[in-house]
PDB file of C-alpha atoms in Angstrom:
ATOM      1  CA  MET A  65     -14.932  29.253  38.887  1.00 62.00           C
ATOM      2  CA  THR A  66     -14.655  25.457  38.849  1.00 71.00           C
ATOM      3  CA  SER A  67     -16.302  25.255  35.441  1.00 75.00           C
ATOM      4  CA  ASP A  68     -13.881  27.924  34.080  1.00 75.00           C
ATOM      5  CA  LEU A  69     -10.871  25.946  35.372  1.00 83.00           C
ATOM      6  CA  PHE A  70     -12.224  22.745  33.875  1.00 82.00           C
ATOM      7  CA  ASN A  71     -12.755  24.556  30.607  1.00 82.00           C
ATOM      8  CA  LEU A  72      -9.142  25.682  30.507  1.00 86.00           C
ATOM      9  CA  GLY A  73      -7.905  22.203  31.420  1.00 88.00           C
ATOM     10  CA  TYR A  74     -10.102  20.672  28.706  1.00 88.00           C
ATOM     11  CA  GLN A  75      -8.872  23.138  26.081  1.00 90.00           C
ATOM     12  CA  PHE A  76      -5.323  22.491  27.115  1.00 90.00           C
ATOM     13  CA  LEU A  77      -5.639  18.739  26.661  1.00 91.00           C
ATOM     14  CA  VAL A  78      -7.327  19.235  23.291  1.00 91.00           C
ATOM     15  CA  ASN A  79      -4.558  21.589  22.099  1.00 90.00           C
ATOM     16  CA  ILE A  80      -1.683  19.474  23.378  1.00 92.00           C
ATOM     17  CA  SER A  81      -3.111  16.266  21.822  1.00 93.00           C
ATOM     18  CA  PHE A  82      -3.619  18.065  18.503  1.00 92.00           C
ATOM     19  CA  LEU A  83       0.033  19.248  18.449  1.00 91.00           C
ATOM     20  CA  MET A  84       1.356  15.856  19.468  1.00 92.00           C
ATOM     21  CA  PHE A  85      -0.637  13.924  16.867  1.00 93.00           C
ATOM     22  CA  ALA A  86       0.194  16.483  14.181  1.00 91.00           C
ATOM     23  CA  ALA A  87       3.939  16.120  14.895  1.00 90.00           C
ATOM     24  CA  MET A  88       4.339  12.359  15.636  1.00 89.00           C
ATOM     25  CA  GLY A  89       4.668  11.086  12.079  1.00 88.00           C
ATOM     26  CA  LEU A  90       6.870  13.997  11.073  1.00 89.00           C
ATOM     27  CA  ILE A  91       9.183  13.362  14.025  1.00 86.00           C
ATOM     28  CA  ILE A  92       9.941   9.851  12.758  1.00 86.00           C
ATOM     29  CA  VAL A  93      10.577  10.880   9.170  1.00 87.00           C
ATOM     30  CA  LEU A  94      12.591  14.018   9.942  1.00 83.00           C
ATOM     31  CA  GLY A  95      14.503  12.498  12.894  1.00 74.00           C
ATOM     32  CA  MET A  96      15.246   9.141  11.334  1.00 76.00           C
ATOM     33  CA  LEU A  97      15.605   9.896   7.632  1.00 80.00           C
ATOM     34  CA  ASN A  98      16.439  13.613   7.696  1.00 81.00           C
ATOM     35  CA  ILE A  99      13.745  14.116   5.091  1.00 85.00           C
ATOM     36  CA  ILE A 100      11.485  17.189   5.209  1.00 86.00           C
ATOM     37  CA  ASN A 101       8.197  15.579   4.171  1.00 90.00           C
ATOM     38  CA  LEU A 102       5.912  18.245   2.747  1.00 90.00           C
ATOM     39  CA  ALA A 103       3.390  15.526   1.914  1.00 92.00           C
ATOM     40  CA  HIS A 104       2.801  14.904   5.634  1.00 93.00           C
ATOM     41  CA  GLY A 105      -0.498  16.769   5.521  1.00 93.00           C
ATOM     42  CA  GLU A 106      -1.663  14.683   2.535  1.00 94.00           C
ATOM     43  CA  PHE A 107      -0.878  11.493   4.460  1.00 96.00           C
ATOM     44  CA  ILE A 108      -3.088  12.855   7.251  1.00 95.00           C
ATOM     45  CA  MET A 109      -5.802  13.598   4.695  1.00 95.00           C
ATOM     46  CA  MET A 110      -5.547  10.057   3.299  1.00 95.00           C
ATOM     47  CA  GLY A 111      -6.140   8.683   6.783  1.00 96.00           C
ATOM     48  CA  ALA A 112      -9.255  10.833   7.157  1.00 95.00           C
ATOM     49  CA  TYR A 113     -10.598   9.800   3.756  1.00 96.00           C
ATOM     50  CA  THR A 114      -9.888   6.123   4.305  1.00 96.00           C
ATOM     51  CA  ALA A 115     -11.576   6.041   7.695  1.00 96.00           C
ATOM     52  CA  THR A 116     -14.583   8.079   6.465  1.00 95.00           C
ATOM     53  CA  ILE A 117     -15.176   5.901   3.395  1.00 95.00           C
ATOM     54  CA  ALA A 118     -14.818   2.761   5.475  1.00 95.00           C
ATOM     55  CA  VAL A 119     -17.462   4.005   7.984  1.00 95.00           C
ATOM     56  CA  HIS A 120     -19.818   4.884   5.109  1.00 94.00           C
ATOM     57  CA  ASN A 121     -19.460   1.290   3.950  1.00 94.00           C
ATOM     58  CA  GLY A 122     -20.523  -0.150   7.322  1.00 93.00           C
ATOM     59  CA  VAL A 123     -17.134  -0.631   8.984  1.00 94.00           C
ATOM     60  CA  PRO A 124     -17.174   0.229  12.755  1.00 95.00           C
ATOM     61  CA  PHE A 125     -15.279   3.405  13.520  1.00 95.00           C
ATOM     62  CA  VAL A 126     -12.580   1.775  15.607  1.00 95.00           C
ATOM     63  CA  LEU A 127     -11.830  -0.774  12.859  1.00 96.00           C
ATOM     64  CA  ALA A 128     -11.912   2.086  10.322  1.00 96.00           C
ATOM     65  CA  VAL A 129      -9.220   3.897  12.241  1.00 96.00           C
ATOM     66  CA  MET A 130      -7.071   0.790  12.293  1.00 96.00           C
ATOM     67  CA  LEU A 131      -7.624   0.209   8.593  1.00 97.00           C
ATOM     68  CA  ALA A 132      -6.654   3.784   7.804  1.00 96.00           C
ATOM     69  CA  THR A 133      -3.523   3.552   9.875  1.00 96.00           C
ATOM     70  CA  PHE A 134      -2.429   0.313   8.151  1.00 96.00           C
ATOM     71  CA  ALA A 135      -3.408   1.503   4.653  1.00 96.00           C
ATOM     72  CA  VAL A 136      -1.493   4.764   4.882  1.00 96.00           C
ATOM     73  CA  GLY A 137       1.483   2.947   6.380  1.00 96.00           C
ATOM     74  CA  ILE A 138       1.587   0.503   3.443  1.00 96.00           C
ATOM     75  CA  PHE A 139       1.278   3.483   1.059  1.00 96.00           C
ATOM     76  CA  GLY A 140       4.188   5.106   2.838  1.00 95.00           C
ATOM     77  CA  ALA A 141       6.351   1.994   2.465  1.00 95.00           C
ATOM     78  CA  VAL A 142       5.632   1.926  -1.314  1.00 95.00           C
ATOM     79  CA  ILE A 143       6.419   5.657  -1.685  1.00 95.00           C
ATOM     80  CA  GLU A 144       9.692   5.178   0.237  1.00 93.00           C
ATOM     81  CA  ARG A 145      10.705   2.405  -2.180  1.00 93.00           C
ATOM     82  CA  LEU A 146       9.686   4.225  -5.317  1.00 92.00           C
ATOM     83  CA  VAL A 147      10.481   7.853  -4.515  1.00 91.00           C
ATOM     84  CA  ILE A 148      12.006   8.797  -1.145  1.00 91.00           C
ATOM     85  CA  ARG A 149      15.027   6.501  -1.117  1.00 88.00           C
ATOM     86  CA  ARG A 150      16.420   8.226  -4.182  1.00 87.00           C
ATOM     87  CA  PHE A 151      16.859  11.456  -2.213  1.00 86.00           C
ATOM     88  CA  TYR A 152      18.600  10.446   0.991  1.00 83.00           C
ATOM     89  CA  GLY A 153      21.373  12.914   1.670  1.00 78.00           C
ATOM     90  CA  ASN A 154      19.842  15.541  -0.562  1.00 81.00           C
ATOM     91  CA  LYS A 155      17.428  17.654   1.426  1.00 81.00           C
ATOM     92  CA  LEU A 156      16.555  20.150  -1.332  1.00 84.00           C
ATOM     93  CA  ASN A 157      15.670  17.493  -3.869  1.00 88.00           C
ATOM     94  CA  ALA A 158      13.701  15.617  -1.249  1.00 88.00           C
ATOM     95  CA  LEU A 159      11.850  18.831  -0.413  1.00 88.00           C
ATOM     96  CA  VAL A 160      10.837  19.281  -4.040  1.00 90.00           C
ATOM     97  CA  ALA A 161       9.933  15.608  -4.452  1.00 91.00           C
ATOM     98  CA  THR A 162       7.649  15.570  -1.369  1.00 92.00           C
ATOM     99  CA  PHE A 163       6.074  18.864  -2.434  1.00 92.00           C
ATOM    100  CA  GLY A 164       5.298  17.326  -5.837  1.00 92.00           C
ATOM    101  CA  LEU A 165       3.911  14.242  -4.134  1.00 93.00           C
ATOM    102  CA  SER A 166       1.647  16.434  -2.006  1.00 93.00           C
ATOM    103  CA  LEU A 167       0.241  18.080  -5.115  1.00 92.00           C
ATOM    104  CA  ILE A 168      -0.370  14.817  -6.840  1.00 93.00           C
ATOM    105  CA  ILE A 169      -2.155  13.302  -3.814  1.00 94.00           C
ATOM    106  CA  SER A 170      -4.306  16.379  -3.069  1.00 92.00           C
ATOM    107  CA  GLN A 171      -5.305  16.970  -6.717  1.00 92.00           C
ATOM    108  CA  GLY A 172      -5.877  13.288  -7.309  1.00 93.00           C
ATOM    109  CA  THR A 173      -8.179  13.196  -4.292  1.00 93.00           C
ATOM    110  CA  LEU A 174     -10.040  16.221  -5.632  1.00 92.00           C
ATOM    111  CA  LEU A 175     -10.547  14.520  -9.020  1.00 92.00           C
ATOM    112  CA  LEU A 176     -11.629  11.208  -7.520  1.00 91.00           C
ATOM    113  CA  PHE A 177     -13.942  12.375  -4.673  1.00 90.00           C
ATOM    114  CA  GLY A 178     -14.817  15.966  -5.497  1.00 89.00           C
ATOM    115  CA  PRO A 179     -14.378  19.070  -3.313  1.00 88.00           C
ATOM    116  CA  PHE A 180     -15.674  17.441  -0.135  1.00 83.00           C
ATOM    117  CA  LEU A 181     -16.694  14.127   1.367  1.00 88.00           C
ATOM    118  CA  GLN A 182     -19.764  13.495   3.540  1.00 88.00           C
ATOM    119  CA  GLY A 183     -18.544  13.516   7.112  1.00 86.00           C
ATOM    120  CA  ILE A 184     -19.146  11.041   9.945  1.00 90.00           C
ATOM    121  CA  LYS A 185     -20.776  11.662  13.305  1.00 89.00           C
ATOM    122  CA  MET A 186     -18.477  12.248  16.270  1.00 89.00           C
ATOM    123  CA  PRO A 187     -18.763   9.225  18.558  1.00 88.00           C
ATOM    124  CA  LEU A 188     -19.385   9.072  22.342  1.00 83.00           C
ATOM    125  CA  GLY A 189     -21.582  12.133  22.609  1.00 81.00           C
ATOM    126  CA  GLY A 190     -20.868  14.914  25.100  1.00 82.00           C
ATOM    127  CA  PHE A 191     -21.306  16.226  28.647  1.00 85.00           C
ATOM    128  CA  LYS A 192     -21.739  19.516  30.451  1.00 82.00           C
ATOM    129  CA  VAL A 193     -19.805  21.175  33.259  1.00 80.00           C
ATOM    130  CA  GLY A 194     -21.400  24.421  34.347  1.00 74.00           C
ATOM    131  CA  ASP A 195     -22.390  26.540  31.370  1.00 76.00           C
ATOM    132  CA  TYR A 196     -20.028  24.712  28.961  1.00 76.00           C
ATOM    133  CA  SER A 197     -20.632  21.651  26.795  1.00 82.00           C
ATOM    134  CA  TYR A 198     -17.811  19.268  25.886  1.00 83.00           C
ATOM    135  CA  ALA A 199     -17.243  16.408  23.431  1.00 88.00           C
ATOM    136  CA  SER A 200     -16.186  13.190  25.192  1.00 91.00           C
ATOM    137  CA  TYR A 201     -14.439  12.010  22.054  1.00 93.00           C
ATOM    138  CA  LEU A 202     -11.810  14.802  22.260  1.00 92.00           C
ATOM    139  CA  LEU A 203     -10.824  13.564  25.722  1.00 92.00           C
ATOM    140  CA  VAL A 204     -10.373  10.108  24.287  1.00 93.00           C
ATOM    141  CA  ILE A 205      -8.066  11.540  21.589  1.00 95.00           C
ATOM    142  CA  ALA A 206      -6.114  13.358  24.277  1.00 93.00           C
ATOM    143  CA  GLY A 207      -5.590  10.117  26.192  1.00 94.00           C
ATOM    144  CA  LEU A 208      -4.617   8.231  23.017  1.00 94.00           C
ATOM    145  CA  ALA A 209      -1.964  10.882  22.271  1.00 94.00           C
ATOM    146  CA  PHE A 210      -0.129  10.003  25.433  1.00 93.00           C
ATOM    147  CA  VAL A 211      -0.625   6.233  24.869  1.00 95.00           C
ATOM    148  CA  VAL A 212       0.808   6.451  21.333  1.00 94.00           C
ATOM    149  CA  LEU A 213       3.749   8.579  22.513  1.00 92.00           C
ATOM    150  CA  GLY A 214       4.420   6.008  25.273  1.00 92.00           C
ATOM    151  CA  ALA A 215       4.276   3.189  22.727  1.00 93.00           C
ATOM    152  CA  LEU A 216       6.810   5.013  20.505  1.00 92.00           C
ATOM    153  CA  TRP A 217       9.106   5.508  23.491  1.00 90.00           C
ATOM    154  CA  PHE A 218       8.886   1.787  24.286  1.00 93.00           C
ATOM    155  CA  LEU A 219       9.622   0.927  20.655  1.00 92.00           C
ATOM    156  CA  PHE A 220      12.681   3.214  20.481  1.00 88.00           C
ATOM    157  CA  TYR A 221      14.215   2.494  23.866  1.00 88.00           C
ATOM    158  CA  ARG A 222      13.075  -1.004  24.910  1.00 90.00           C
ATOM    159  CA  THR A 223      13.248  -3.085  21.716  1.00 91.00           C
ATOM    160  CA  ARG A 224      15.960  -4.369  19.450  1.00 91.00           C
ATOM    161  CA  LEU A 225      14.262  -2.726  16.492  1.00 90.00           C
ATOM    162  CA  GLY A 226      14.416   0.584  18.303  1.00 88.00           C
ATOM    163  CA  VAL A 227      18.126   0.172  18.939  1.00 89.00           C
ATOM    164  CA  ASP A 228      18.688  -0.480  15.215  1.00 89.00           C
ATOM    165  CA  MET A 229      16.601   2.574  14.346  1.00 88.00           C
ATOM    166  CA  ARG A 230      18.480   4.870  16.685  1.00 84.00           C
ATOM    167  CA  ALA A 231      21.800   3.478  15.478  1.00 85.00           C
ATOM    168  CA  THR A 232      20.781   4.137  11.863  1.00 85.00           C
ATOM    169  CA  MET A 233      19.698   7.649  12.781  1.00 82.00           C
ATOM    170  CA  GLN A 234      22.963   8.467  14.513  1.00 80.00           C
ATOM    171  CA  ASN A 235      25.494   6.785  12.229  1.00 84.00           C
ATOM    172  CA  PRO A 236      24.089   4.756   9.271  1.00 84.00           C
ATOM    173  CA  ASP A 237      27.485   3.717   7.971  1.00 84.00           C
ATOM    174  CA  MET A 238      28.554   2.239  11.360  1.00 88.00           C
ATOM    175  CA  ALA A 239      25.134   0.590  11.774  1.00 87.00           C
ATOM    176  CA  ARG A 240      25.471  -0.977   8.317  1.00 89.00           C
ATOM    177  CA  ALA A 241      28.950  -2.224   9.207  1.00 89.00           C
ATOM    178  CA  LEU A 242      27.557  -3.881  12.337  1.00 84.00           C
ATOM    179  CA  GLY A 243      25.017  -5.826  10.288  1.00 88.00           C
ATOM    180  CA  VAL A 244      21.934  -3.592  10.490  1.00 88.00           C
ATOM    181  CA  ASN A 245      19.847  -3.658   7.328  1.00 90.00           C
ATOM    182  CA  THR A 246      19.573   0.124   7.034  1.00 89.00           C
ATOM    183  CA  SER A 247      17.514  -0.129   3.833  1.00 89.00           C
ATOM    184  CA  ARG A 248      14.751  -1.959   5.702  1.00 91.00           C
ATOM    185  CA  ILE A 249      15.063   0.414   8.677  1.00 91.00           C
ATOM    186  CA  TYR A 250      14.568   3.392   6.374  1.00 91.00           C
ATOM    187  CA  MET A 251      11.498   1.824   4.722  1.00 93.00           C
ATOM    188  CA  PHE A 252      10.010   0.875   8.116  1.00 93.00           C
ATOM    189  CA  SER A 253      10.697   4.342   9.521  1.00 92.00           C
ATOM    190  CA  PHE A 254       8.956   6.103   6.662  1.00 94.00           C
ATOM    191  CA  ALA A 255       6.095   3.653   6.754  1.00 95.00           C
ATOM    192  CA  LEU A 256       5.754   4.206  10.512  1.00 95.00           C
ATOM    193  CA  GLY A 257       5.730   8.013  10.051  1.00 94.00           C
ATOM    194  CA  ALA A 258       3.024   7.646   7.326  1.00 95.00           C
ATOM    195  CA  ALA A 259       1.001   5.268   9.476  1.00 96.00           C
ATOM    196  CA  LEU A 260       1.023   7.783  12.380  1.00 95.00           C
ATOM    197  CA  ALA A 261      -0.117  10.470   9.958  1.00 95.00           C
ATOM    198  CA  GLY A 262      -2.928   8.158   8.810  1.00 96.00           C
ATOM    199  CA  LEU A 263      -3.881   7.506  12.415  1.00 96.00           C
ATOM    200  CA  THR A 264      -4.043  11.252  13.028  1.00 96.00           C
ATOM    201  CA  GLY A 265      -6.298  11.882  10.055  1.00 95.00           C
ATOM    202  CA  ALA A 266      -8.578   8.976  10.948  1.00 96.00           C
ATOM    203  CA  LEU A 267      -8.986  10.127  14.582  1.00 95.00           C
ATOM    204  CA  TYR A 268      -9.740  13.721  13.661  1.00 95.00           C
ATOM    205  CA  ALA A 269     -12.027  12.881  10.717  1.00 94.00           C
ATOM    206  CA  PRO A 270     -15.213  13.142  12.823  1.00 94.00           C
ATOM    207  CA  THR A 271     -14.200  16.551  14.127  1.00 90.00           C
ATOM    208  CA  THR A 272     -14.261  18.586  10.952  1.00 87.00           C
ATOM    209  CA  THR A 273     -15.175  18.763   7.270  1.00 86.00           C
ATOM    210  CA  ILE A 274     -13.484  16.219   5.015  1.00 91.00           C
ATOM    211  CA  VAL A 275     -11.894  18.020   2.062  1.00 91.00           C
ATOM    212  CA  PRO A 276      -8.715  17.419  -0.055  1.00 91.00           C
ATOM    213  CA  LEU A 277      -6.963  20.143   1.930  1.00 89.00           C
ATOM    214  CA  PHE A 278      -7.877  18.436   5.238  1.00 90.00           C
ATOM    215  CA  GLY A 279      -4.205  18.034   6.221  1.00 88.00           C
ATOM    216  CA  SER A 280      -3.219  21.637   5.659  1.00 87.00           C
ATOM    217  CA  SER A 281      -4.372  22.707   9.138  1.00 86.00           C
ATOM    218  CA  PHE A 282      -1.914  20.152  10.639  1.00 90.00           C
ATOM    219  CA  ILE A 283       1.220  21.131   8.648  1.00 90.00           C
ATOM    220  CA  ALA A 284       2.308  24.367  10.356  1.00 86.00           C
ATOM    221  CA  PRO A 285       1.664  23.092  13.954  1.00 87.00           C
ATOM    222  CA  ALA A 286       3.470  19.875  13.066  1.00 89.00           C
ATOM    223  CA  PHE A 287       6.654  21.590  11.822  1.00 88.00           C
ATOM    224  CA  ILE A 288       6.591  24.149  14.630  1.00 86.00           C
ATOM    225  CA  THR A 289       6.305  21.398  17.262  1.00 87.00           C
ATOM    226  CA  VAL A 290       9.114  19.336  15.769  1.00 86.00           C
ATOM    227  CA  VAL A 291      11.501  22.286  15.309  1.00 83.00           C
ATOM    228  CA  ILE A 292      10.889  23.618  18.815  1.00 85.00           C
ATOM    229  CA  GLY A 293      11.302  20.132  20.280  1.00 82.00           C
ATOM    230  CA  GLY A 294      14.682  19.642  18.696  1.00 74.00           C
ATOM    231  CA  GLY A 295      16.484  16.509  17.609  1.00 65.00           C
ATOM    232  CA  ALA A 296      18.435  15.487  20.712  1.00 62.00           C
ATOM    233  CA  ASN A 297      15.478  13.393  21.881  1.00 74.00           C
ATOM    234  CA  PRO A 298      12.561  13.890  19.454  1.00 77.00           C
ATOM    235  CA  LEU A 299       9.908  12.180  21.581  1.00 80.00           C
ATOM    236  CA  ILE A 300      10.726  14.147  24.769  1.00 82.00           C
ATOM    237  CA  GLY A 301      11.081  17.245  22.604  1.00 81.00           C
ATOM    238  CA  ALA A 302       7.640  16.736  21.112  1.00 83.00           C
ATOM    239  CA  LEU A 303       6.023  16.334  24.487  1.00 85.00           C
ATOM    240  CA  ALA A 304       7.800  19.401  25.916  1.00 86.00           C
ATOM    241  CA  SER A 305       7.147  21.642  22.932  1.00 87.00           C
ATOM    242  CA  SER A 306       3.497  20.517  22.650  1.00 88.00           C
ATOM    243  CA  SER A 307       2.959  21.267  26.347  1.00 86.00           C
ATOM    244  CA  LEU A 308       4.625  24.685  26.206  1.00 87.00           C
ATOM    245  CA  LEU A 309       2.904  25.775  23.007  1.00 87.00           C
ATOM    246  CA  ALA A 310      -0.501  24.512  24.275  1.00 88.00           C
ATOM    247  CA  LEU A 311       0.085  26.412  27.521  1.00 87.00           C
ATOM    248  CA  VAL A 312       0.429  29.610  25.483  1.00 86.00           C
ATOM    249  CA  GLN A 313      -2.348  28.894  23.020  1.00 86.00           C
ATOM    250  CA  THR A 314      -5.054  27.757  25.468  1.00 86.00           C
ATOM    251  CA  PRO A 315      -5.706  30.937  27.520  1.00 86.00           C
ATOM    252  CA  LEU A 316      -5.542  33.099  24.433  1.00 84.00           C
ATOM    253  CA  SER A 317      -8.032  30.930  22.546  1.00 84.00           C
ATOM    254  CA  SER A 318     -10.334  30.775  25.577  1.00 79.00           C
ATOM    255  CA  GLU A 319     -10.202  34.455  26.401  1.00 79.00           C
ATOM    256  CA  PHE A 320     -10.181  35.934  22.856  1.00 80.00           C
ATOM    257  CA  SER A 321     -10.536  33.653  19.871  1.00 79.00           C
ATOM    258  CA  ALA A 322      -8.971  30.667  18.095  1.00 78.00           C
ATOM    259  CA  PHE A 323      -7.199  33.080  15.783  1.00 79.00           C
ATOM    260  CA  ALA A 324      -5.590  34.857  18.752  1.00 83.00           C
ATOM    261  CA  GLY A 325      -4.447  31.465  20.038  1.00 82.00           C
ATOM    262  CA  ARG A 326      -2.766  30.655  16.746  1.00 83.00           C
ATOM    263  CA  ILE A 327      -1.059  34.018  16.694  1.00 85.00           C
ATOM    264  CA  GLY A 328       0.171  33.465  20.208  1.00 84.00           C
ATOM    265  CA  LEU A 329       1.429  30.004  19.253  1.00 81.00           C
ATOM    266  CA  MET A 330       3.407  31.453  16.369  1.00 84.00           C
ATOM    267  CA  PHE A 331       4.877  34.240  18.494  1.00 84.00           C
ATOM    268  CA  ALA A 332       5.869  31.753  21.216  1.00 84.00           C
ATOM    269  CA  ALA A 333       7.500  29.565  18.607  1.00 83.00           C
ATOM    270  CA  LEU A 334       9.528  32.503  17.253  1.00 84.00           C
ATOM    271  CA  LEU A 335      10.740  33.416  20.719  1.00 85.00           C
ATOM    272  CA  MET A 336      11.774  29.850  21.481  1.00 83.00           C
ATOM    273  CA  MET A 337      13.636  29.504  18.210  1.00 81.00           C
ATOM    274  CA  ARG A 338      15.453  32.729  18.982  1.00 81.00           C
ATOM    275  CA  PHE A 339      16.448  31.978  22.549  1.00 80.00           C
ATOM    276  CA  LEU A 340      16.509  28.114  22.485  1.00 77.00           C
ATOM    277  CA  PRO A 341      17.925  27.451  18.986  1.00 76.00           C
ATOM    278  CA  ASP A 342      18.934  23.845  19.713  1.00 75.00           C
ATOM    279  CA  GLY A 343      15.447  22.806  20.688  1.00 75.00           C
ATOM    280  CA  LEU A 344      13.862  21.987  24.051  1.00 79.00           C
ATOM    281  CA  SER A 345      15.041  18.381  24.069  1.00 76.00           C
ATOM    282  CA  HIS A 346      18.674  19.505  23.927  1.00 70.00           C
ATOM    283  CA  TYR A 347      18.343  21.545  27.097  1.00 73.00           C
ATOM    284  CA  ILE A 348      16.238  18.936  28.842  1.00 75.00           C
ATOM    285  CA  GLN A 349      18.747  16.226  28.056  1.00 70.00           C
ATOM    286  CA  ALA A 350      21.640  18.440  29.131  1.00 67.00           C
ATOM    287  CA  ALA A 351      19.916  19.204  32.425  1.00 69.00           C
ATOM    288  CA  PHE A 352      19.259  15.482  32.979  1.00 66.00           C
ATOM    289  CA  LEU A 353      22.928  14.542  32.282  1.00 58.00           C
ATOM    290  CA  ASN A 354      24.133  17.327  34.560  1.00 65.00           C
ATOM    291  CA  ARG A 355      21.992  16.017  37.381  1.00 71.00           C
ATOM    292  CA  ARG A 356      23.241  12.477  36.896  1.00 66.00           C
ATOM    293  CA  ARG A 357      26.812  13.720  36.815  1.00 65.00           C
ATOM    294  CA  ALA A 358      26.253  15.709  40.026  1.00 65.00           C
ATOM    295  CA  ARG A 359      24.763  12.625  41.744  1.00 69.00           C
ATOM    296  CA  ALA A 360      27.680  10.475  40.625  1.00 63.00           C
ATOM    297  CA  GLU A 361      30.162  12.986  42.072  1.00 64.00           C
ATOM    298  CA  LYS A 362      28.298  13.038  45.389  1.00 66.00           C
ATOM    299  CA  ILE A 363      28.479   9.225  45.580  1.00 64.00           C
ATOM    300  CA  ARG A 364      32.235   9.403  45.024  1.00 60.00           C
TER     301      ARG A 364
END
């Protein structure tokens, strides 16, 4: 019984961290720039390839992850300057542009490195609880997901840069009038989203086969998590939607199969989009504001 409960808890942490990492970079780009980035999966794939190639050339895995994060972030900044900034305010053209970018990156990777890349060993080994065996590394990823989310929250709500980013997101014209360099904010935001995608790919590189379509398994969960979370408070929304979706997916995957878990995740997403169309963060924020208002009235 104890081992079964631990197994469910372990799977829940693995699922929630996967959803959070898949969505983090997309949250920044969609929330800040209002750009639907269909190349998000390719940025994740670039992180996996960069980290894997670095490890094959003798770079320690931790440094390889940092290198991949930085490299994909720089690539994102260049792409924002050359491509993305031409399509602000035009979602359809941006959609087509990022789709074309995804094709160029994936096919270019196929031509350069072939259909697959030799993988790297998962670090940290494993352990057993009852009849089940577990990878220690996946628990580390789960912990890192919450650390990165906390760091993003600190950036957005406790720094001057975060204030400028939120001001640009809410009203770019007013932010520009108040002296905010919105052009740099846009470039930094896209680069940050790309860097988070690169971090995701690098962290998950040891867990699966490295192929040019590596990022495709992240795309649907990423968009579902972001849409369900809503835009009122993207970070809180991502945490809430990841938790809720993982809560649905975990028992189905454990009891039946991974395919059943994915079907359950899709079905839960459809229900939430139908009955909570504004996203979870909208209702969480509204409930929080109502509680503060009620407390203020009691004090009076």
